[in-house]
Coordinates of C-alpha atoms and ligand atoms in Angstrom, one line a residue:
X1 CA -93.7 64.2 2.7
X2 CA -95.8 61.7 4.3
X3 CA -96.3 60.3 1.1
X4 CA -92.4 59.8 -0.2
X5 CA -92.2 58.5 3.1
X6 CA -95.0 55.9 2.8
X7 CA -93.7 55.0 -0.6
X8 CA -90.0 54.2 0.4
X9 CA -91.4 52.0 3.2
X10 CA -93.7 50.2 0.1
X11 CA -90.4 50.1 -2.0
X12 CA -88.4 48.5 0.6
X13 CA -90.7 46.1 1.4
X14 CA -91.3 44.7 -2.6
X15 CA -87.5 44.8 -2.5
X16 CA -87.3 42.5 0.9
X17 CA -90.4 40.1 -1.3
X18 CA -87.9 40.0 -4.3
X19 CA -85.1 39.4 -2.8
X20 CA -86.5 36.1 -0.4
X21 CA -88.3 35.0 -3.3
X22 CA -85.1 35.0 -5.1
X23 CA -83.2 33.3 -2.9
X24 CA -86.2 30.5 -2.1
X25 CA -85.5 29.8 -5.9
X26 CA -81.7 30.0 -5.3
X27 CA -82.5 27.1 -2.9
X28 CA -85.0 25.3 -4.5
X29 CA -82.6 25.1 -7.4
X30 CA -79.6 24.0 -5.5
X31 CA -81.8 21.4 -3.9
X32 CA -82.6 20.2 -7.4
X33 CA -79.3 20.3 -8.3
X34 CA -77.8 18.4 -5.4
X35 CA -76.8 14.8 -6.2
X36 CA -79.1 12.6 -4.1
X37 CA -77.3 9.8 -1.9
X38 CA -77.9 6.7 -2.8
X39 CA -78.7 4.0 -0.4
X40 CA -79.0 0.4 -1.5
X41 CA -80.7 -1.9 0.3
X42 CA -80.2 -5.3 -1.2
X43 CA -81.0 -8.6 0.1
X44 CA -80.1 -12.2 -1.2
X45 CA -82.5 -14.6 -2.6
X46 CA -85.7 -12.5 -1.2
X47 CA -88.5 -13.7 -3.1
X48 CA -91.3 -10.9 -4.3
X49 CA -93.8 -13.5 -2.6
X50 CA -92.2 -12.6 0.9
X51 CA -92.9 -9.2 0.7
X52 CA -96.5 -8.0 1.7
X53 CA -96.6 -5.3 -0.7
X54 CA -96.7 -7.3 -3.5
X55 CA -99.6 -8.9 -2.3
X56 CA -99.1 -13.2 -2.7
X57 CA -102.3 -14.7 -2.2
X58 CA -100.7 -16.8 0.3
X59 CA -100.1 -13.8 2.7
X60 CA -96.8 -15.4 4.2
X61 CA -95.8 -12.5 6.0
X62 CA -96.4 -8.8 6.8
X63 CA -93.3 -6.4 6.0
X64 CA -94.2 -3.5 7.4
X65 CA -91.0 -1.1 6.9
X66 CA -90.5 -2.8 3.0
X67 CA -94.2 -1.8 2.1
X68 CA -93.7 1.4 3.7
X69 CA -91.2 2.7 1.0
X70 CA -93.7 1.4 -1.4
X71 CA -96.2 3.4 -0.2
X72 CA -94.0 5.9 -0.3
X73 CA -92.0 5.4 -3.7
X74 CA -92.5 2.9 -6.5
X75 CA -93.0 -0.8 -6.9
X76 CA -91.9 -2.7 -9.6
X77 CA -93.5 -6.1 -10.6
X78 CA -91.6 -7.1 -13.4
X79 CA -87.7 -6.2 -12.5
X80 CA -85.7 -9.3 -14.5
X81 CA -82.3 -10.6 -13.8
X82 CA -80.5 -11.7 -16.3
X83 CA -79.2 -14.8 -14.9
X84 CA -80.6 -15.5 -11.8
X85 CA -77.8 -16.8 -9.2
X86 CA -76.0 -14.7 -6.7
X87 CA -72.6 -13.5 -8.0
X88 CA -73.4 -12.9 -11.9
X89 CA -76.4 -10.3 -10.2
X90 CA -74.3 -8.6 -8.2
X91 CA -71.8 -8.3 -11.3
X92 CA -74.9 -7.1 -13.2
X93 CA -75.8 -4.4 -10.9
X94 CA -72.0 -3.4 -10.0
X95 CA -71.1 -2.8 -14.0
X96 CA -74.8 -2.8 -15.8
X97 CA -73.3 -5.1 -18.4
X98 CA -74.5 -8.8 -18.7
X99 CA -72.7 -11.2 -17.8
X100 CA -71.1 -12.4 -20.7
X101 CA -69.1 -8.9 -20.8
X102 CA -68.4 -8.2 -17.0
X103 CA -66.7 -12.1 -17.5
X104 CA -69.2 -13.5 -14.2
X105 CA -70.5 -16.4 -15.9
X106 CA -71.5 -18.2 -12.3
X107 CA -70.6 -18.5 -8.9
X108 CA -68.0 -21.3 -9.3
X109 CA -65.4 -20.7 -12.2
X110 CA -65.1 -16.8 -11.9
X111 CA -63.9 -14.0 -9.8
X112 CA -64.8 -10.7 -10.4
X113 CA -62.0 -8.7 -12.4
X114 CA -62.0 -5.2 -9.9
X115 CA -60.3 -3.7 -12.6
X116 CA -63.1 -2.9 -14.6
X117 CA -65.0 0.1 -15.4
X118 CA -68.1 -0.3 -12.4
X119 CA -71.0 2.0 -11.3
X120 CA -69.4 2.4 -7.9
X121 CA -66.0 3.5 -9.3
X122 CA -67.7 6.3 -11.7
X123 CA -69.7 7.7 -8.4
X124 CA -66.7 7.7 -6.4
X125 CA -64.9 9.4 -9.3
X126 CA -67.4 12.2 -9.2
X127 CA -67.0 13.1 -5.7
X128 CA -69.3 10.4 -3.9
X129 CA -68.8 8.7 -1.0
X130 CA -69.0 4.8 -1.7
X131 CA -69.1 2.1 1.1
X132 CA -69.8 -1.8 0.8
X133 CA -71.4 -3.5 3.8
X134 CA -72.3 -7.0 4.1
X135 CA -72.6 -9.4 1.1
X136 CA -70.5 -9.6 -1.4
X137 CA -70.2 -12.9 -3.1
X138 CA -67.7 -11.8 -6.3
X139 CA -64.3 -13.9 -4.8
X140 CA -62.5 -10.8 -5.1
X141 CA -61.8 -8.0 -2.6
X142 CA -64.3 -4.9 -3.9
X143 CA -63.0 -1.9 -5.7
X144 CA -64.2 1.7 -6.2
X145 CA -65.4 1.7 -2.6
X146 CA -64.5 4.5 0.4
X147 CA -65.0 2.0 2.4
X148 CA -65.8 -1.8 2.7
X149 CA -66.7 -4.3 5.5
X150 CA -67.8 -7.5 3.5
X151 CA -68.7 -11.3 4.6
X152 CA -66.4 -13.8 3.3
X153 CA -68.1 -16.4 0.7
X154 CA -71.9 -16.9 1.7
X155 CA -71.3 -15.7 5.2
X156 CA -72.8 -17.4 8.5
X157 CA -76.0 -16.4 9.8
X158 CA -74.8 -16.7 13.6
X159 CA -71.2 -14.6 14.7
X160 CA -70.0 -13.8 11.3
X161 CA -66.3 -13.4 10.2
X162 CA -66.2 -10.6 8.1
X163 CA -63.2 -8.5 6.2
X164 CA -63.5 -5.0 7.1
X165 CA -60.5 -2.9 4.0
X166 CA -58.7 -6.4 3.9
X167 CA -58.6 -7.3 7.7
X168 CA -60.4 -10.2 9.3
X169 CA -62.7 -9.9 12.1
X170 CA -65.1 -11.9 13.9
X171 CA -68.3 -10.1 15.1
X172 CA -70.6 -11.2 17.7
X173 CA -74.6 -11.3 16.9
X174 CA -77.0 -12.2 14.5
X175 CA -75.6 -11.5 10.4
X176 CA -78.7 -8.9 9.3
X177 CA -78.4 -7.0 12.9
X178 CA -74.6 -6.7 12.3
X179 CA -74.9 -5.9 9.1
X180 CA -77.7 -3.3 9.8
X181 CA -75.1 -1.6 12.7
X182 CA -72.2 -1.8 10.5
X183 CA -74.1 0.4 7.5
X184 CA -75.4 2.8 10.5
X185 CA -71.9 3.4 11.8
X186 CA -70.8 4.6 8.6
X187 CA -74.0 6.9 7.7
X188 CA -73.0 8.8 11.1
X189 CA -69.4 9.0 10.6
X190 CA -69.2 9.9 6.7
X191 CA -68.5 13.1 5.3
X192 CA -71.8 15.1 5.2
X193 CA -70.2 17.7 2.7
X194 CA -70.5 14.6 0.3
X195 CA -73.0 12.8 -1.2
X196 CA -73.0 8.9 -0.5
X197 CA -73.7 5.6 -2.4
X198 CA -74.2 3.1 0.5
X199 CA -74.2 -0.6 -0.4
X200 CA -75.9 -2.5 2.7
X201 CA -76.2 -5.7 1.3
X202 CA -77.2 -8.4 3.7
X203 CA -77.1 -12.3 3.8
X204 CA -80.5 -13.1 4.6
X205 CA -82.8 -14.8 3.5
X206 CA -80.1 -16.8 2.0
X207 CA -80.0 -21.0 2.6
X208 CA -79.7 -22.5 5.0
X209 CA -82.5 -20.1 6.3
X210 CA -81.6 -19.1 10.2
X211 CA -83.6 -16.7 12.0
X212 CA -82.5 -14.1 14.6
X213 CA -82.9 -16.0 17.7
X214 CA -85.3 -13.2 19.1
X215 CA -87.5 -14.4 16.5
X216 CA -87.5 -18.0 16.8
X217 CA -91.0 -17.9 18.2
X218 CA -91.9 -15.2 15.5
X219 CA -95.0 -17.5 13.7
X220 CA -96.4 -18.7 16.4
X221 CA -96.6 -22.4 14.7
X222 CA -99.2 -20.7 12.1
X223 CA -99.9 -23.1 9.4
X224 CA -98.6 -21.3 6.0
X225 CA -101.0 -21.6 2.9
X226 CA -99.0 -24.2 0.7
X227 CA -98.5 -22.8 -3.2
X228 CA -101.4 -24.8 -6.2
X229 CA -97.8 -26.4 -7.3
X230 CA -96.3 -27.9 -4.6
X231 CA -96.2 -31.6 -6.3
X232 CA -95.8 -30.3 -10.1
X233 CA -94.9 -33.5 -12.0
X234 CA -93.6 -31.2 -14.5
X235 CA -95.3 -32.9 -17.3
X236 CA -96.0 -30.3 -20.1
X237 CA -92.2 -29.5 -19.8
X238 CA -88.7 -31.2 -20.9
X239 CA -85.9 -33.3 -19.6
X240 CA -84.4 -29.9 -17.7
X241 CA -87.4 -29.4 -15.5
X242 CA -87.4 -33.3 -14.5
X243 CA -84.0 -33.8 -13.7
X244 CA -82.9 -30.7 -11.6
X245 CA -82.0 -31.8 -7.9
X246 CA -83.7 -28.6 -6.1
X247 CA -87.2 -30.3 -4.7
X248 CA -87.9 -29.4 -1.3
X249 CA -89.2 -33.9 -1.8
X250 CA -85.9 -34.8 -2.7
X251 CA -82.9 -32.1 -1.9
X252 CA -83.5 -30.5 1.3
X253 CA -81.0 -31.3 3.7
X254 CA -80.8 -31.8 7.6
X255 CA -79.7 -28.8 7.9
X256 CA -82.4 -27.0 5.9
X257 CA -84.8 -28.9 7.3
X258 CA -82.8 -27.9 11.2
X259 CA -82.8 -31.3 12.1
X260 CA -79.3 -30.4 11.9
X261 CA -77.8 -27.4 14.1
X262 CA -75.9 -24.6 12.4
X263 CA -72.2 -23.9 13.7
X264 CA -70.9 -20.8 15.2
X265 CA -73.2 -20.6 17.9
X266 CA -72.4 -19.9 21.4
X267 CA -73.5 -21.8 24.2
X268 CA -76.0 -19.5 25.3
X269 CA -77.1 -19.2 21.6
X270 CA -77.4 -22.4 21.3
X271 CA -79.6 -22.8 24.2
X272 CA -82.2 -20.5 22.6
X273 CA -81.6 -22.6 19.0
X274 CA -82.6 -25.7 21.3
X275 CA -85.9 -24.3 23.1
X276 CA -87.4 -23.6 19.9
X277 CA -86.2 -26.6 17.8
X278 CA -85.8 -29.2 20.0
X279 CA -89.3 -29.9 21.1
X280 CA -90.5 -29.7 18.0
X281 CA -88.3 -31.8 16.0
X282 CA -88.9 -34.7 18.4
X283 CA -92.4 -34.3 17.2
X284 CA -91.6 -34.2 13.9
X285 CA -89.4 -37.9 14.8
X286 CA -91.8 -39.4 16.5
X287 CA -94.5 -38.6 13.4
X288 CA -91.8 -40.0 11.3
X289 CA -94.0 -38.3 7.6
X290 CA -93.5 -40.1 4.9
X291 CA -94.3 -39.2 1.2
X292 CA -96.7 -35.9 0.6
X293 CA -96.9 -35.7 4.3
X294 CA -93.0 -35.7 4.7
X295 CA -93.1 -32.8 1.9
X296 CA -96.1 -30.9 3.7
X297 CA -94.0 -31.3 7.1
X298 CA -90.5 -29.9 5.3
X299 CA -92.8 -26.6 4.0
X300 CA -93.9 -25.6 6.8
X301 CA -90.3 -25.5 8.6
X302 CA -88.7 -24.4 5.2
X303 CA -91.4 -21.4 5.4
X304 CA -90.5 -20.6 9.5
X305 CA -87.1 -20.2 8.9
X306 CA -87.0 -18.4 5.9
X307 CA -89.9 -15.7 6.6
X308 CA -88.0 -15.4 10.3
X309 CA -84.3 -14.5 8.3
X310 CA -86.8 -12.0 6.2
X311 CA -88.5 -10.5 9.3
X312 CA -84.8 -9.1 10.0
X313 CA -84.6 -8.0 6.7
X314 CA -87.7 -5.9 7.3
X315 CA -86.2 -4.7 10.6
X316 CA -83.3 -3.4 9.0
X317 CA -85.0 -1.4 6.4
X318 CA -87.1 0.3 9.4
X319 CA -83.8 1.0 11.5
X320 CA -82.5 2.5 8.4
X321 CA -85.4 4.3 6.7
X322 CA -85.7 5.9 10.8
X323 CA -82.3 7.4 10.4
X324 CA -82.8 9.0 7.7
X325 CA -85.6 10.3 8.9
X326 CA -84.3 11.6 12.0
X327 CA -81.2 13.0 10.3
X328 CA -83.3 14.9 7.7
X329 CA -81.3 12.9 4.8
X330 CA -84.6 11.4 3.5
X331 CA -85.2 14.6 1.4
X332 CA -82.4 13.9 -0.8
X333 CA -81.8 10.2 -0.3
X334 CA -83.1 8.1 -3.1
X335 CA -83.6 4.4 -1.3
X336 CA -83.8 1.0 -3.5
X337 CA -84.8 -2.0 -2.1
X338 CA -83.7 -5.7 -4.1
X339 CA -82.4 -8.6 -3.9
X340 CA -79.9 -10.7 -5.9
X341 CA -83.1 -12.6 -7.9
X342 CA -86.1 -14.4 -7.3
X343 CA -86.7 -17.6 -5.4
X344 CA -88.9 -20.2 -5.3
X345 CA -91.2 -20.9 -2.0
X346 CA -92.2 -24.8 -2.5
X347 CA -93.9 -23.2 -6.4
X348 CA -93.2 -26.3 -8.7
X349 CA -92.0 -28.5 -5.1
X350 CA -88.4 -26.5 -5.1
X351 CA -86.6 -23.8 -3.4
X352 CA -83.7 -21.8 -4.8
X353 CA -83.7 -20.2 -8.0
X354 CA -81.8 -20.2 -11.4
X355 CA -84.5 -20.7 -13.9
X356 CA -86.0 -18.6 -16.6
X357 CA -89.5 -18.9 -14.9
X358 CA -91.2 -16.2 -13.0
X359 CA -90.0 -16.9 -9.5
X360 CA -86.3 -16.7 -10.3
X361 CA -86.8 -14.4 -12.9
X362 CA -88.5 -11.7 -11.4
X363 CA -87.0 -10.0 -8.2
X364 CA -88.6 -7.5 -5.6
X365 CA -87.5 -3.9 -6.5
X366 CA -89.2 -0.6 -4.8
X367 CA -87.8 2.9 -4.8
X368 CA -87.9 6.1 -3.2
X369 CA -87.4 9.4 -4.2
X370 CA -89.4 12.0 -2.9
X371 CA -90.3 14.8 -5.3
X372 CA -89.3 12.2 -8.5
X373 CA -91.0 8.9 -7.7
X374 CA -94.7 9.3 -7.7
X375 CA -96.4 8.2 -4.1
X376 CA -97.9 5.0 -4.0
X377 CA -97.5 3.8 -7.7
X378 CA -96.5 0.7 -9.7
X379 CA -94.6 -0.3 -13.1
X380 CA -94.9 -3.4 -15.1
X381 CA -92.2 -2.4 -17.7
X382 CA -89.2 -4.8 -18.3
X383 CA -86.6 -3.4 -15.8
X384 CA -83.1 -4.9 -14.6
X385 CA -80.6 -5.1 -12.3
X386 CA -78.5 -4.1 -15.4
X387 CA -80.5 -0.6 -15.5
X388 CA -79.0 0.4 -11.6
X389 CA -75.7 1.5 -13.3
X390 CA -77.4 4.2 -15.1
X391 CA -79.9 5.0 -13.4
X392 CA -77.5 6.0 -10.6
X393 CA -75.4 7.8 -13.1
X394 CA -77.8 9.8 -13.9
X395 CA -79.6 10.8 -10.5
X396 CA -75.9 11.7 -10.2
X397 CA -75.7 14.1 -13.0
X398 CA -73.3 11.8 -14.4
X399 CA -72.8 11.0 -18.0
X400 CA -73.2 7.3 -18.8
X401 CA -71.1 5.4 -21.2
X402 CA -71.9 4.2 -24.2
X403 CA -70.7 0.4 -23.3
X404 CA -72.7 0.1 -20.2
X405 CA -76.1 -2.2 -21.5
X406 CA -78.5 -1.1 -18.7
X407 CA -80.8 1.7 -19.5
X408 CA -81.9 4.9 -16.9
X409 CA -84.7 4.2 -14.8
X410 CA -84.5 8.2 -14.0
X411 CA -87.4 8.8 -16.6
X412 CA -89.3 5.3 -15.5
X413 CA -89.0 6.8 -11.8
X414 CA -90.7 10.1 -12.9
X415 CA -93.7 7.9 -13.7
X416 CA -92.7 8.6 -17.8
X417 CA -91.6 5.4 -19.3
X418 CA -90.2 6.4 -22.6
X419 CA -92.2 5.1 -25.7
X420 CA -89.1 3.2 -27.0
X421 CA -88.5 1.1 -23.7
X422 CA -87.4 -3.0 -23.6
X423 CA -90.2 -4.8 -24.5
X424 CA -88.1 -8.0 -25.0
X425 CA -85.3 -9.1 -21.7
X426 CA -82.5 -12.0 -22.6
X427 CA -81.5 -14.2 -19.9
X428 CA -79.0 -16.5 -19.6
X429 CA -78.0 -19.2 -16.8
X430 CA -74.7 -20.8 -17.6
X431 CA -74.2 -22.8 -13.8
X432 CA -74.5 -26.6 -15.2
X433 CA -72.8 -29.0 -14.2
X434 CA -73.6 -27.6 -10.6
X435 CA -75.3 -27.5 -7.5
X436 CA -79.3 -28.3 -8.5
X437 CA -78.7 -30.0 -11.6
X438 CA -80.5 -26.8 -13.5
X439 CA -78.9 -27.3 -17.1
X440 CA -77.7 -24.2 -18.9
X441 CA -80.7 -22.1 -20.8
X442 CA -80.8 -18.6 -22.9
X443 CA -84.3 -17.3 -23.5
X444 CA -86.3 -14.2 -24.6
X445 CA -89.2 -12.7 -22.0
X446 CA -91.9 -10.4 -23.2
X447 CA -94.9 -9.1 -21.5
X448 CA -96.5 -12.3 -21.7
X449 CA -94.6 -15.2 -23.3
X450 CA -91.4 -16.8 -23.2
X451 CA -89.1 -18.8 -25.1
X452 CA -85.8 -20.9 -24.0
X453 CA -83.6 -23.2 -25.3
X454 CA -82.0 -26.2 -22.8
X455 CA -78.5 -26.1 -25.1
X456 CA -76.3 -27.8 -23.1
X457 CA -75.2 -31.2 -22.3
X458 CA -77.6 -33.7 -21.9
X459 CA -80.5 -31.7 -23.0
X460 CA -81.3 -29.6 -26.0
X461 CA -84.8 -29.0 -26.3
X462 CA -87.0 -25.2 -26.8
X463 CA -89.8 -24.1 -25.0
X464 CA -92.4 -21.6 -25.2
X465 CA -94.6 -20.0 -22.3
X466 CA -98.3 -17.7 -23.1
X467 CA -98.2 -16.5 -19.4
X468 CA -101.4 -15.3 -20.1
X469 CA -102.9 -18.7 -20.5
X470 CA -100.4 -20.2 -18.8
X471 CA -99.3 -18.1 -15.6
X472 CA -97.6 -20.9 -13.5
X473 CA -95.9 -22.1 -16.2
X474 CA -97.0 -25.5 -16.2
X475 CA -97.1 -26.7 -20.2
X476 CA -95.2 -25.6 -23.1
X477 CA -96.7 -24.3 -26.4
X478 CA -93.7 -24.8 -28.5
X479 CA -94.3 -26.3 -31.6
X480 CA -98.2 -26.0 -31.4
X481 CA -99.7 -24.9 -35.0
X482 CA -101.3 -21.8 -33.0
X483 CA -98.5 -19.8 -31.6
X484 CA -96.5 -20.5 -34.9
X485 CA -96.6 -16.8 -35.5
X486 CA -95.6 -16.2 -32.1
X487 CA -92.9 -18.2 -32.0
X488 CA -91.2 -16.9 -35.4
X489 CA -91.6 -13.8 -33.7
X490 CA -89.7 -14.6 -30.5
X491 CA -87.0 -16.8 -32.7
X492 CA -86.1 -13.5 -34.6
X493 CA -86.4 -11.2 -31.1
X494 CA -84.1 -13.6 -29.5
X495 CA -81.5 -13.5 -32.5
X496 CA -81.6 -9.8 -32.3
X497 CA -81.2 -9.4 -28.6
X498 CA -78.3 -12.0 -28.5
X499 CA -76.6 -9.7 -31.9
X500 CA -77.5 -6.4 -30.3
X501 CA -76.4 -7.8 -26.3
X502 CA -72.9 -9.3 -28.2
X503 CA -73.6 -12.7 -26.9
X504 CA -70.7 -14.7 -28.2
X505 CA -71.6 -18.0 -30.2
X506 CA -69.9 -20.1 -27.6
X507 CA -69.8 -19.9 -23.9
X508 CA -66.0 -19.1 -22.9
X509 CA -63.3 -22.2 -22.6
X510 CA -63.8 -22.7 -18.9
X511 CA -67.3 -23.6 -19.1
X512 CA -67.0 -25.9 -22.1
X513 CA -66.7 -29.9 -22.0
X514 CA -63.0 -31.2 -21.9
X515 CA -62.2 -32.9 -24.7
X516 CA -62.2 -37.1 -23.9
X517 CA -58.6 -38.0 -24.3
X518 CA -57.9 -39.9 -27.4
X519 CA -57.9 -43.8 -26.5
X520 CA -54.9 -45.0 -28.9
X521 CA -53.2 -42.2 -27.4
X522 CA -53.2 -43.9 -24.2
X523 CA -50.3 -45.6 -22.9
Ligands
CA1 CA1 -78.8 -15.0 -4.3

């Protein structure tokens, strides 16, 4: 009897093992079956160089929380945009489509038709929660979103107006800090039955550049390391290069410069603004630079203010990555940090962006995942902002339609690129005439070479870039009798991409010339 005895106990207790080992699996497969959330960290104009993680030799600034999700998740060193100015990107990102089918040629013809099929409106369809917080830039109110709380235009760095579902409000504090609350608020009061897609999307680092006020004093008046190119002559390149208006020599303003005060400040605000800036800019008046010194002065001010509006951006990312931490959400969350494209700091003399080159080209991009991304690891495929769509999609256990152009980053995030990946990117800029003078170009990008047609206007010229012998893309190659294969090559890759993309011959009626009226027509 004893025995029977001993071996009911035995039975029940394999049963108990069975039955919590099935259910651990129950679990671990409804964990692996929950859609992740989605939070979207994106910045504007935040060059890669401002980012510690990816490791400028200049060492401009430390971002501690940013590097942390690459220590954690996945950096990318070679994420493209496809035209690299601020509303066509976010067009990109919100529809995965370039820009010649989501109709955002550039920031000053176009509004963004909220009709359309976008990556938002598909999550939101399949039972996410969507929300839209900060930046927005597309002239039109946002669609496919729970819930939206958006700056008007560019936004102002000091006491924002903002639209919260249609309504204007004026907010007290510093943009990236408001921001920052705003997305923080709506994490704590969502539905937690549902999984999110939270769009925080913040102004900074954005010109005209203006720190927190907290931060004013943030550099200690450290001298930054200037970049090799500071007073490129652009010799070895064509009549685009030398007649864009975008030198930090020639184009920075008063107000960039902050001989100039920002509006929108309060009195005590602008008592703070004054400590810092006024001693120093009488110092700067009675030096009166001239020349290379004048330049050397403006990069040193340019560098200040635009590291302190990153500083905040870092901040943010902290605040919000500690949240999810605290909640226990970081399991499941998959967190992206980018920006609208590159940016130039003083490389070739200029700030702002636009170009085909690296700087503008490429734009910071680091995930998290935990359990998909590998720790700690890096990708040099061709990824872009066009791929978010579908990778979202499918983290979503969403289908993704056939017209979106962007590819899953799903298998790229697993650390298993797929053999037949992009080895060729098309870009196109189409913002000329405009702010900068940066004529309209279409190009191809490959691992190491590049080559763009000036087309419009004044200027129609090609170039070709070996990035390999040629990193800061200082001289052209086109033409030269030893990259004649090369260049065939990219001539045929770029007439493929452009038939495969659906890039129409022409750019569309608004952006072309008006005709000149006919003289013995005139009265
Ligand atoms: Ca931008």
């Amino acid at each position: 009897m004893k025995t029977a005895s001993s071996n009911r106990r035995t039975l029940h207790l394999l049963q108990g093992i069975l039955c919590a080992f099935a259910l651990t699996c129950l679990i671990a497969r409804a964990a692996s079956t929950t859609p992740p959330n989605i939070l979207f960290i994106f910045s504007d104009d935040h060059a890669y160089q401002a980012i510690s993680a990816y490791g400028d030799p200049r060492k401009l600034i430390v971002t501690p929380n940013i590097d942390r999700l690459a220590r954690e998740g996945m950096i990318f060193h070679r994420s493209l945009v496809p035209n690299s100015i601020c509303g066509p990107a976010r067009a990109c990102v919100l529809t995965g489509k370039y820009n010649h089918l989501n109709g955002f040629y550039d920031n000053s013809h176009f509004s963004f038709d909220g009709s359309q099929q976008t990556m938002p409106k598909l999550l939101q369809a399949a039972g996410y929660q969507t929300a839209m917080i900060g930046k927005w830039h597309l002239n039109s109110d946002p669609t496919g979103f729970d819930y939206w709380d958006i700056l008007p235009g560019q936004g102002m760095y000091y006491n924002p107006a903002m639209i919260r579902m249609g309504e204007k409000i004026k907010r007290q504090g510093y943009v990236t800090d408001i921001v920052t609350d705003l997305s923080l608020d709506w994490l704590k009061r969502r539905n937690p039955s549902k999984p999110f897609l939270l769009m925080c999307q913040h102004k900074a680092p954005h010109r005209e550049w203006a720190p927190n006020l907290k931060n004013l004093d943030w550099s200690g008046d450290r001298k930054f390391a200037e970049p090799e190119t500071l007073f490129d002559d652009y010799a070895g390149r064509g009549a685009a290069e030398q007649l864009q208006d975008m030198t930090i020599a020639n184009t920075f303003t008063k107000l960039d410069a902050k001989l100039q005060t920002p509006g929108g400040m309060t009195e005590a605000q602008l008592k703070l603004w004054n400590a810092y800036y006024e001693p120093r800019n009488r110092e700067f008046l009675k030096a009166n630079p001239q020349g290379k010194d004048l330049v050397h002065w403006r990069y040193q001010r340019y560098m200040h203010d635009y590291l302190g509006t990153v500083l905040s951006v870092d901040e943010s990312v902290g605040r919000l990555l500690k949240y999810l931490d605290e909640t226990g959400l970081a399991t499941n969350t998959i967190v992206v940090y980018s920006s609208d494209q590159g940016f130039y700091l003083g490389e070739h003399g200029w700030f702002d962006k636009r170009w085909i080159f690296e700087e503008s080209l490429r734009t910071p991009l680091i995930v998290r995942w935990p359990g998909v991304t590998p720790v700690g690891s890096a990708n040099s495929n061709l990824v872009a902002n066009i791929d978010f769509a579908s990778t979202f999609l499918e983290a979503a256990h969403q289908p993704i339609p056939t017209d979106i152009q962007g590819r899953s980053l799903v298998p790229v995030l697993h650390g298993r690129t797929p053999p037949d990946w992009r080895k060729s990117f098309y870009y196109h800029y189409y913002e000329y005439p405009g702010v900068h003078k940066v004529r309209r170009h279409y190009g191809v990008v490959t691992d190491r070479y590049k080559l763009v047609h000036f087309y419009y206007s004044d200027v129609d010229y090609w170039e070709l870039f070996d990035l390999l012998q040629d990193p800061h893309e200082m001289r052209s190659v086109y033409g030269q009798p030893a990259y004649s294969a090369v260049q065939k090559n990219l001539h045929d890759e770029l007439k493929r991409l452009r038939t495969d993309l659906k890039v129409p011959a022409e750019d569309p009626a608004v952006l072309r010339p008006k005709p000149k009226p006919d003289p013995t027509q005139v009265q």
